[in-house]
Amino acid sequence: MSDKARTLFDALDLDQDGTLTRAEVISALRAKGPTLAARGVIPVWGVGDDDASSALFDEADLNGDRLLTFEEFAALVDRRFGW
């Protein structure tokens, strides 16, 4: 799994508990998305609205527990962003 996935996961993990909730993903991408894109952490086209962030969460939540582990998250973003 890529270093970029780890950097992005850590940036989105607002409470630093090692998992991501839907609210964290939406809130963090809304607040930090443009800065993360400018730093090359996420592609510019990867910064979307709340619906796109929610869809990203749903696609990554493979076990349906409403929490994303790093492994779930990285598997999706590495594939989606071509890392």
Short mmCIF file of C-alpha atoms in Angstrom, two decimals:
data_model
loop_
_atom_site.label_atom_id
_atom_site.label_comp_id
_atom_site.label_asym_id
_atom_site.label_seq_id
_atom_site.Cartn_x
_atom_site.Cartn_y
_atom_site.Cartn_z
CA MET A 1 0.00 0.00 0.00
CA SER A 2 1.25 3.40 -0.89
CA ASP A 3 2.76 6.12 1.24
CA LYS A 4 0.27 8.53 -0.35
CA ALA A 5 -2.61 6.43 0.93
CA ARG A 6 -1.15 6.57 4.45
CA THR A 7 -0.64 10.34 4.24
CA LEU A 8 -4.19 10.86 3.03
CA PHE A 9 -5.67 8.51 5.63
CA ASP A 10 -3.81 10.28 8.43
CA ALA A 11 -4.99 13.68 7.16
CA LEU A 12 -8.60 12.50 7.13
CA ASP A 13 -8.44 10.79 10.54
CA LEU A 14 -9.44 13.92 12.44
CA ASP A 15 -9.66 12.26 15.85
CA GLN A 16 -6.52 10.16 15.23
CA ASP A 17 -8.19 6.92 16.37
CA GLY A 18 -6.94 4.84 13.43
CA THR A 19 -10.31 4.57 11.68
CA LEU A 20 -12.38 6.85 9.49
CA THR A 21 -16.08 7.58 9.84
CA ARG A 22 -18.27 8.95 7.06
CA ALA A 23 -18.46 12.29 8.90
CA GLU A 24 -14.66 12.49 9.16
CA VAL A 25 -14.17 11.77 5.46
CA ILE A 26 -16.75 14.37 4.40
CA SER A 27 -15.59 17.02 6.87
CA ALA A 28 -11.87 16.51 6.27
CA LEU A 29 -12.15 16.47 2.48
CA ARG A 30 -14.29 19.61 2.59
CA ALA A 31 -11.78 21.41 4.82
CA LYS A 32 -8.47 19.92 3.66
CA GLY A 33 -9.16 18.62 0.14
CA PRO A 34 -7.89 21.63 -1.84
CA THR A 35 -4.72 21.85 0.28
CA LEU A 36 -4.11 18.11 -0.03
CA ALA A 37 -4.56 18.37 -3.80
CA ALA A 38 -2.16 21.31 -3.99
CA ARG A 39 0.43 19.26 -2.08
CA GLY A 40 -0.07 16.31 -4.44
CA VAL A 41 -1.51 14.04 -1.75
CA ILE A 42 -4.77 13.58 -3.69
CA PRO A 43 -5.47 14.23 -7.36
CA VAL A 44 -7.34 17.47 -8.01
CA TRP A 45 -10.15 15.47 -9.62
CA GLY A 46 -10.35 13.39 -6.43
CA VAL A 47 -11.64 16.34 -4.41
CA GLY A 48 -15.41 16.27 -4.76
CA ASP A 49 -18.51 17.46 -3.00
CA ASP A 50 -20.12 15.83 0.04
CA ASP A 51 -21.94 13.28 -2.12
CA ALA A 52 -18.69 12.21 -3.80
CA SER A 53 -16.97 11.91 -0.41
CA SER A 54 -19.86 9.83 0.92
CA ALA A 55 -19.74 7.58 -2.16
CA LEU A 56 -15.99 7.10 -1.67
CA PHE A 57 -16.66 6.04 1.91
CA ASP A 58 -19.40 3.60 0.87
CA GLU A 59 -17.22 2.03 -1.81
CA ALA A 60 -14.33 1.54 0.63
CA ASP A 61 -16.45 0.17 3.51
CA LEU A 62 -16.27 -3.44 2.35
CA ASN A 63 -17.55 -5.03 5.54
CA GLY A 64 -20.35 -2.49 6.09
CA ASP A 65 -19.37 -1.62 9.65
CA ARG A 66 -19.48 2.15 8.97
CA LEU A 67 -15.78 2.49 9.79
CA LEU A 68 -12.83 2.45 7.43
CA THR A 69 -9.60 0.83 8.45
CA PHE A 70 -6.43 1.87 6.72
CA GLU A 71 -6.44 -1.37 4.74
CA GLU A 72 -9.98 -0.80 3.39
CA PHE A 73 -9.18 2.81 2.57
CA ALA A 74 -5.82 2.13 0.95
CA ALA A 75 -7.17 -0.67 -1.24
CA LEU A 76 -9.69 1.74 -2.75
CA VAL A 77 -7.60 4.89 -3.12
CA ASP A 78 -4.56 3.03 -4.45
CA ARG A 79 -6.76 1.54 -7.17
CA ARG A 80 -8.88 4.64 -7.84
CA PHE A 81 -6.01 7.12 -7.89
CA GLY A 82 -3.54 4.79 -9.59
CA TRP A 83 -0.96 4.80 -6.81
#
